[in-house]
Short mmCIF file of C-alpha atoms in Angstrom, two decimals:
data_model
loop_
_atom_site.label_atom_id
_atom_site.label_comp_id
_atom_site.label_asym_id
_atom_site.label_seq_id
_atom_site.Cartn_x
_atom_site.Cartn_y
_atom_site.Cartn_z
CA UNK Y 885 1.40 5.10 -16.19
CA UNK Y 886 -1.02 6.89 -13.85
CA UNK Y 887 -0.58 8.41 -10.42
CA UNK Y 888 -3.21 8.94 -7.75
CA UNK Y 889 -3.93 11.40 -4.96
CA UNK Y 890 -6.53 11.32 -2.18
CA UNK Y 891 -7.99 14.48 -0.63
CA UNK Y 892 -10.49 14.95 2.19
CA UNK Y 893 -12.83 17.89 2.79
CA UNK Y 894 -14.70 17.88 6.12
CA UNK Y 895 -17.64 19.76 7.57
CA UNK Y 896 -16.83 22.46 10.11
CA UNK Y 897 -15.93 21.64 13.71
CA UNK Y 898 -17.83 24.55 15.31
CA UNK Y 899 -21.13 23.69 13.62
CA UNK Y 900 -20.72 20.04 14.50
CA UNK Y 901 -20.06 20.69 18.19
CA UNK Y 902 -22.61 23.45 18.82
CA UNK Y 903 -25.37 22.50 16.39
CA UNK Y 904 -24.91 18.74 16.35
CA UNK Y 905 -24.40 18.74 12.61
CA UNK Y 906 -23.08 20.89 9.83
CA UNK Y 907 -22.94 20.77 6.04
CA UNK Y 908 -20.14 19.64 3.78
CA UNK Y 909 -18.58 22.93 2.60
CA UNK Y 910 -19.54 22.68 -1.08
CA UNK Y 911 -17.75 25.91 -2.04
CA UNK Y 912 -14.53 24.73 -0.37
CA UNK Y 913 -14.79 21.34 -2.12
CA UNK Y 914 -15.43 23.04 -5.45
CA UNK Y 915 -12.43 25.37 -5.03
CA UNK Y 916 -10.17 22.48 -4.04
CA UNK Y 917 -11.24 20.36 -7.03
CA UNK Y 918 -10.68 23.30 -9.39
CA UNK Y 919 -7.17 23.83 -7.95
CA UNK Y 920 -6.36 20.16 -8.48
CA UNK Y 921 -7.82 20.22 -12.01
CA UNK Y 922 -5.42 23.03 -12.93
CA UNK Y 923 -2.58 20.63 -12.10
CA UNK Y 924 -4.06 17.90 -14.30
CA UNK Y 925 -5.89 15.86 -11.63
CA UNK Y 926 -9.38 14.50 -12.28
CA UNK Y 927 -11.73 12.85 -9.78
CA UNK Y 928 -12.40 9.16 -10.28
CA UNK Y 929 -14.02 8.13 -6.99
CA UNK Y 930 -15.82 9.85 -4.13
CA UNK Y 931 -17.12 8.55 -0.79
CA UNK Y 932 -18.65 10.18 2.26
CA UNK Y 933 -17.15 9.07 5.55
CA UNK Y 934 -18.25 9.70 9.13
CA UNK Y 935 -15.22 10.58 11.26
CA UNK Y 936 -15.19 10.73 15.04
CA UNK Y 937 -14.74 14.18 16.55
CA UNK Y 938 -13.71 14.19 20.20
CA UNK Y 939 -15.79 11.75 22.29
CA UNK Y 940 -19.42 12.45 21.45
CA UNK Y 941 -19.57 13.89 17.94
CA UNK Y 942 -18.89 12.73 14.44
CA UNK Y 943 -18.63 14.74 11.26
CA UNK Y 944 -18.85 13.93 7.61
CA UNK Y 945 -15.92 14.13 5.25
CA UNK Y 946 -15.86 13.78 1.48
CA UNK Y 947 -12.93 11.60 0.42
CA UNK Y 948 -12.04 12.09 -3.26
CA UNK Y 949 -9.56 9.99 -5.22
CA UNK Y 950 -7.87 11.90 -8.06
CA UNK Y 951 -5.99 10.52 -11.04
CA UNK Y 952 -3.63 11.91 -13.69
CA UNK Y 953 -1.07 10.69 -16.15
CA UNK Y 954 2.36 10.44 -14.51
CA UNK Y 955 4.67 13.27 -15.51
CA UNK Y 956 2.04 16.00 -15.96
#
C-alpha cells in the first residue's frame, strides 16, 4: 500500500509585486525535496501552476506529488 503527499513551493511575493515576476526558488525546492526524501518520500509528478496574487498579479508555484510505502 502506498501513501501520497502534495507540496507546493512558490516564487516570492515581493519580487512578484515590485518586479512583475520572480523566479521559482530552486534552492528552497531542493532543500524541501531533500527533507522529504529523508522521510522516505520520492517525487512522482510535478506541475507548474499560476496562482493569483491579490488583484493584479499572479505567481508561479511548483506542485510536487510525493509517494512512499505506507508505514515508513
